[in-house]
PDB file of C-alpha atoms in Angstrom:
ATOM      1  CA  UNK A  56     -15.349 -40.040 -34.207  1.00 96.00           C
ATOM      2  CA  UNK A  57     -15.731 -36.260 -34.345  1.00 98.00           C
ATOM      3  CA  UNK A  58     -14.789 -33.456 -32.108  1.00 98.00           C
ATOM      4  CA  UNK A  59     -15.378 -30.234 -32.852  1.00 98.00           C
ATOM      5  CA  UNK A  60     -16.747 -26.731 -31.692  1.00 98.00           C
ATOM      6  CA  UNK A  61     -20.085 -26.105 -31.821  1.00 97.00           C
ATOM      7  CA  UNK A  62     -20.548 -23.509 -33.876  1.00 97.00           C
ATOM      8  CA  UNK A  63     -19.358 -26.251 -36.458  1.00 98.00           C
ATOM      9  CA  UNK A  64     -22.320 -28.614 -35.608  1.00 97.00           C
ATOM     10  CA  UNK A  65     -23.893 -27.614 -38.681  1.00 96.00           C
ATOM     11  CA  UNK A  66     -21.169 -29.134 -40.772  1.00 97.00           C
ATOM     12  CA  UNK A  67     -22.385 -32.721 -39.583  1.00 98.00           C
ATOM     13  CA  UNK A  68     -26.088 -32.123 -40.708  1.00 96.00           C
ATOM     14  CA  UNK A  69     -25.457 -33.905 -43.830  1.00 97.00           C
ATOM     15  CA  UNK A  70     -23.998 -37.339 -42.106  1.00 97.00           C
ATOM     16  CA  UNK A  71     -28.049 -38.435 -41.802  1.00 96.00           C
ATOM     17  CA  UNK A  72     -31.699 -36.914 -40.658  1.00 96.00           C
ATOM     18  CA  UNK A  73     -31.483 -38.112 -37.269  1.00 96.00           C
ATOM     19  CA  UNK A  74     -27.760 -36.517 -36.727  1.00 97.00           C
ATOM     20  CA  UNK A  75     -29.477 -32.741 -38.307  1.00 97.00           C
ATOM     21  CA  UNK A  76     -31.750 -33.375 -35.673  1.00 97.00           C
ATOM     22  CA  UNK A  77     -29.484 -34.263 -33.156  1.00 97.00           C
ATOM     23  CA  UNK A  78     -27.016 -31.290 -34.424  1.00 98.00           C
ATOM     24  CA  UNK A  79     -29.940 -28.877 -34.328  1.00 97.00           C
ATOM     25  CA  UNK A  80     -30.630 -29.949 -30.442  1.00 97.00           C
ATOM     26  CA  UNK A  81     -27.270 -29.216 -29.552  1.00 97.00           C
ATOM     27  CA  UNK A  82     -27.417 -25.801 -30.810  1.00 97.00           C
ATOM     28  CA  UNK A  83     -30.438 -24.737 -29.782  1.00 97.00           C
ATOM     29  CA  UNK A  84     -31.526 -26.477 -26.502  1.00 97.00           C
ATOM     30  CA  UNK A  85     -30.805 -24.615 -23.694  1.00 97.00           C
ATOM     31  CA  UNK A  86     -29.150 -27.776 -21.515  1.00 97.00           C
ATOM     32  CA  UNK A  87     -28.393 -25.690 -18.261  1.00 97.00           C
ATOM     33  CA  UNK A  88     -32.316 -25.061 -17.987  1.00 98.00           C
ATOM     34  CA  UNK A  89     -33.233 -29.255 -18.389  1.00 98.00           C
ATOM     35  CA  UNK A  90     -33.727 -31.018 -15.621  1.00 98.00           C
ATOM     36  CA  UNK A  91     -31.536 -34.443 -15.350  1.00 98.00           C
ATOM     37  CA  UNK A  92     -33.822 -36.903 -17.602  1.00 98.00           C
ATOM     38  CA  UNK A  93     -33.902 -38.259 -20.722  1.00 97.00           C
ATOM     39  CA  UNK A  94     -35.997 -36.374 -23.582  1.00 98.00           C
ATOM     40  CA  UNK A  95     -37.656 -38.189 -26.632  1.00 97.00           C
ATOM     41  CA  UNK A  96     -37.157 -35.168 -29.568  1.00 96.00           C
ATOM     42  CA  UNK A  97     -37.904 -37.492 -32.569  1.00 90.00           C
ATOM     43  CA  UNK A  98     -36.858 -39.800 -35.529  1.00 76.00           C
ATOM     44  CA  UNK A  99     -35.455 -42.297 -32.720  1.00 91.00           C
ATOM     45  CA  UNK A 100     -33.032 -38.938 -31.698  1.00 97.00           C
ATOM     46  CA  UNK A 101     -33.310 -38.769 -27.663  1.00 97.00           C
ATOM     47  CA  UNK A 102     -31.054 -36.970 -25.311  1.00 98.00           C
ATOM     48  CA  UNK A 103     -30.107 -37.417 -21.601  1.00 98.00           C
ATOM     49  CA  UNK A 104     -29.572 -35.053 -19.264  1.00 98.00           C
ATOM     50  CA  UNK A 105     -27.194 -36.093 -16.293  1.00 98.00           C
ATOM     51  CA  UNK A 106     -25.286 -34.981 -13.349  1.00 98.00           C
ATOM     52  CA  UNK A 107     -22.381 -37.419 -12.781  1.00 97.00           C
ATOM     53  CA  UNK A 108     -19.380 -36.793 -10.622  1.00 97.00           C
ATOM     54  CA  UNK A 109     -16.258 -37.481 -12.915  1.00 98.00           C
ATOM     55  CA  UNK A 110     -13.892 -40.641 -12.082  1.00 97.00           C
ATOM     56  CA  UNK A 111     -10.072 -40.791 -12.360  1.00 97.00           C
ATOM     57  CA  UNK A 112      -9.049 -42.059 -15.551  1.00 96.00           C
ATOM     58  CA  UNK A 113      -7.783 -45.658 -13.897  1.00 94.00           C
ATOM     59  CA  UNK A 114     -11.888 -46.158 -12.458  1.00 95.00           C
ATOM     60  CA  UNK A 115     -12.804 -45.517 -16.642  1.00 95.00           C
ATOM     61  CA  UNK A 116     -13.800 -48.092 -18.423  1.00 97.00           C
ATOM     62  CA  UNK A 117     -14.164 -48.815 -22.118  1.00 98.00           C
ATOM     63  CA  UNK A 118     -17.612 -48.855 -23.899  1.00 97.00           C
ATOM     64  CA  UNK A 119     -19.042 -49.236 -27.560  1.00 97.00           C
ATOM     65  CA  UNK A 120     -22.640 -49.390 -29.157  1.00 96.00           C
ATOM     66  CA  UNK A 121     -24.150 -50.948 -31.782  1.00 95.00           C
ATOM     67  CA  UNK A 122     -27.302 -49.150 -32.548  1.00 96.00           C
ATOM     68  CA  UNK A 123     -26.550 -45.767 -31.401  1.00 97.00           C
ATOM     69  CA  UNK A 124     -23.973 -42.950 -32.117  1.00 98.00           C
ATOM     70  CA  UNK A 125     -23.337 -40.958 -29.156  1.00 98.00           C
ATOM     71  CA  UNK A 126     -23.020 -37.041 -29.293  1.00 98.00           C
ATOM     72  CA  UNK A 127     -21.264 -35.985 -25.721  1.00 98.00           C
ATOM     73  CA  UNK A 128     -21.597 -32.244 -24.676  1.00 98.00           C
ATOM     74  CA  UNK A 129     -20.781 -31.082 -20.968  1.00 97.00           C
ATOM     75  CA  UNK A 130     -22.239 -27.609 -19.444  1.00 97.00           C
ATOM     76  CA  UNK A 131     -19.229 -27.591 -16.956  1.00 93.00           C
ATOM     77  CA  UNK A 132     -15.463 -27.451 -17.792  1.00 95.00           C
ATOM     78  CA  UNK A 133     -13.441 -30.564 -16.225  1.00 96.00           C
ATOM     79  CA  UNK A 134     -14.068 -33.587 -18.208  1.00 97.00           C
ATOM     80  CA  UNK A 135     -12.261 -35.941 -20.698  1.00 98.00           C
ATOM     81  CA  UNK A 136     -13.126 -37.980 -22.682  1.00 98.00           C
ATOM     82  CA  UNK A 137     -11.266 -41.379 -24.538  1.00 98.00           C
ATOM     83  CA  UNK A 138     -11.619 -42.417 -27.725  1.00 98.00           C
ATOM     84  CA  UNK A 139      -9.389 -45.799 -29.373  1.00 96.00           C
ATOM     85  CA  UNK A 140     -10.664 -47.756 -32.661  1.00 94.00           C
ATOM     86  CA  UNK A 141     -12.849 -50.299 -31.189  1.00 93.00           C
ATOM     87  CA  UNK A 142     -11.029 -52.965 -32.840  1.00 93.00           C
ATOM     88  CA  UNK A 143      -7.817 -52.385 -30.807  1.00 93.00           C
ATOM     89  CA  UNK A 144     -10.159 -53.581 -27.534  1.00 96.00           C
ATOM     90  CA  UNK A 145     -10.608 -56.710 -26.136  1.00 95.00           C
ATOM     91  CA  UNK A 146     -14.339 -56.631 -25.784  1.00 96.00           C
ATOM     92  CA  UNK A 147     -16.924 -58.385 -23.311  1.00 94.00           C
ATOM     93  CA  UNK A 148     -20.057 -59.332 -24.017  1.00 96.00           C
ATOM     94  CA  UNK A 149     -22.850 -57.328 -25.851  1.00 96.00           C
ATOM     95  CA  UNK A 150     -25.843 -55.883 -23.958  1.00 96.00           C
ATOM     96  CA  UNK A 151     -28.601 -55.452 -26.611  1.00 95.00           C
ATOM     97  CA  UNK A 152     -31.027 -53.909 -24.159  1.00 93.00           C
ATOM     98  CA  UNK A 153     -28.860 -51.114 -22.843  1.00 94.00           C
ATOM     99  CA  UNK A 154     -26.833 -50.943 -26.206  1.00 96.00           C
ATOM    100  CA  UNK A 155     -23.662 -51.150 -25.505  1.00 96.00           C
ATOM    101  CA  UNK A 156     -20.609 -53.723 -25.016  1.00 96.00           C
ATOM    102  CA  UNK A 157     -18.037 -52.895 -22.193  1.00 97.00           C
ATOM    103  CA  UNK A 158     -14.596 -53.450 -21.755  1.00 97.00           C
ATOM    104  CA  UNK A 159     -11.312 -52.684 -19.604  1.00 95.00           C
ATOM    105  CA  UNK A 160      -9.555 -49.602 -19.947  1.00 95.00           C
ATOM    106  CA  UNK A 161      -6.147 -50.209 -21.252  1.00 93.00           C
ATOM    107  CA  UNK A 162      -4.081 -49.569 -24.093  1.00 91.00           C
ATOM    108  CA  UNK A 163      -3.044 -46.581 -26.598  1.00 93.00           C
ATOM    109  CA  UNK A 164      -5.797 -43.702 -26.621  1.00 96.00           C
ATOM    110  CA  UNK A 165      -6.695 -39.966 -27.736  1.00 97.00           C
ATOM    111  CA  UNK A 166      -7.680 -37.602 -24.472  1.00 97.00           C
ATOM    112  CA  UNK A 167     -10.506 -35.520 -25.541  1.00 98.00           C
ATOM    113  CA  UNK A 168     -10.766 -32.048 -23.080  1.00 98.00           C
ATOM    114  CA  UNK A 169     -14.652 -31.261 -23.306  1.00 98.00           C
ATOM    115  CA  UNK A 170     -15.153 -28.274 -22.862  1.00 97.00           C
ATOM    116  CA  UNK A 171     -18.823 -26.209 -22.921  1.00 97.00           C
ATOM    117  CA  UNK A 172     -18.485 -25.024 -26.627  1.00 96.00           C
ATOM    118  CA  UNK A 173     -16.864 -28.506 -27.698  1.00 97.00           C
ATOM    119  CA  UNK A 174     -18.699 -31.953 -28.766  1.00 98.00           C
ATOM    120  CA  UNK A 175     -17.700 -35.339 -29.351  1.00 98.00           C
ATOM    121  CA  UNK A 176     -19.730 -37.624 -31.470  1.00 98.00           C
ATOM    122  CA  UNK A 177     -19.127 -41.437 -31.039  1.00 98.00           C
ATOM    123  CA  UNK A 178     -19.870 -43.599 -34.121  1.00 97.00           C
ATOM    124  CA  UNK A 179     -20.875 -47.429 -33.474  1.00 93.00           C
ATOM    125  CA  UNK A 180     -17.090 -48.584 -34.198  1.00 86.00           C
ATOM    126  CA  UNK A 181     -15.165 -45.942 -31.793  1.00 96.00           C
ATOM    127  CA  UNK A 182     -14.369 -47.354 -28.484  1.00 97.00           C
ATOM    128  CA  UNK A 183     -14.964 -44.279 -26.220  1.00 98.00           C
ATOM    129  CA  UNK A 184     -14.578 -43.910 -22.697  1.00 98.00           C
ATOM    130  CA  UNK A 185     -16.499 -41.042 -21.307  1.00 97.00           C
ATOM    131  CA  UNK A 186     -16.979 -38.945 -18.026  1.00 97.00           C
ATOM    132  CA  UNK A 187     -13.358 -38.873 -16.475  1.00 98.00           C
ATOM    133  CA  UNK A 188     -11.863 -36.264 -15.020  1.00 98.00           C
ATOM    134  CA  UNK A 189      -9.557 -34.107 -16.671  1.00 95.00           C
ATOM    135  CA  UNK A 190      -8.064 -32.595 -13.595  1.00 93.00           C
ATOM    136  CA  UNK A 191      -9.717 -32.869 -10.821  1.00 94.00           C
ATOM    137  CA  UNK A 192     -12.959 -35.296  -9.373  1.00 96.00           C
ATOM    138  CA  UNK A 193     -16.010 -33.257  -9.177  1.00 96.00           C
ATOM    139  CA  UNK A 194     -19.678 -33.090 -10.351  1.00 96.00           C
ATOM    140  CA  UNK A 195     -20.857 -31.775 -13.824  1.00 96.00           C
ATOM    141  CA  UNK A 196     -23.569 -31.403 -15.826  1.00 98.00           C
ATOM    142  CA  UNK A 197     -23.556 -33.002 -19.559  1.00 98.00           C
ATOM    143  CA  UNK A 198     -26.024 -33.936 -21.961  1.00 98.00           C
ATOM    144  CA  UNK A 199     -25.367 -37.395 -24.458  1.00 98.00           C
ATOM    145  CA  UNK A 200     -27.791 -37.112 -27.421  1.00 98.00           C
ATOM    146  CA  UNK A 201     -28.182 -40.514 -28.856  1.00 98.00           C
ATOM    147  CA  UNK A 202     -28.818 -40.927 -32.340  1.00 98.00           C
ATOM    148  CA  UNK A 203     -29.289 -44.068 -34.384  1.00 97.00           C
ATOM    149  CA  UNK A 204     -27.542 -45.731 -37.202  1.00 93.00           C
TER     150      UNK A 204
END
């Protein structure tokens, strides 16, 4: 797992092609301009642009991939995200066509503010549980750039 500024992105380049790519999308793509969607940039790097309204923390859920690591940006101040090893998780069963295995939210975890000049990346491994409110329930705008392993 990673979380970091932005201006840092660079620092992650290294990790593999498709995360430079994905690092160089989140530095220079102009998010607030996209229209919801998801966006095929290339070497299997795609990003999706959504508008979800933020849940409570008790309505979260766990979830984990296999195939993709997930980078999560937000344009809009007010979310958290979760993040537990995945092993610490009692896990259901494995969705191979959406990528990802799901799971209740309970135990021990890390609160991640995002924030519009933070990121979180989500390795296959890291039990994450994204788009909850930090404060209050309302509608943002975030981007998850997936990038495979």
């Amino acid at each position: 797992m990673i979380y970091d500024k932005i201006s840092n992105a660079k620092l992650y380049a290294g990790i593999s092609a498709a995360m430079a790519v994905a690092m160089e999308v989140l530095e220079t793509t102009d998010f607030a301009a996209v229209a919801p969607g998801s966006y095929q940039v290339r070497e299997g790097v795609y990003y999706n642009v959504m508008e979800p309204m933020l849940r409570p923390v008790e309505e979260g859920s766990w979830e984990c991939h296999r195939k993709y690591a997930d980078v999560q940006y937000v344009l809009v101040e007010g979310e958290q995200d979760l993040y537990t090893p995945a092993d610490r998780v009692q896990w259901g069963e494995y969705n191979e066509g959406s990528d990802v295995t799901l799971a209740k939210l309970e135990g021990d975890y890390v609160s991640l503010p995002m924030h519009p000049d933070t990121f979180a990346v989500f390795f296959p491994g890291d039990a994450h549980a994204p788009t909850l409110a930090l404060n209050e329930v309302k509608q943002v705008k975030k981007v998850v750039i997936k990038v495979p392993v």
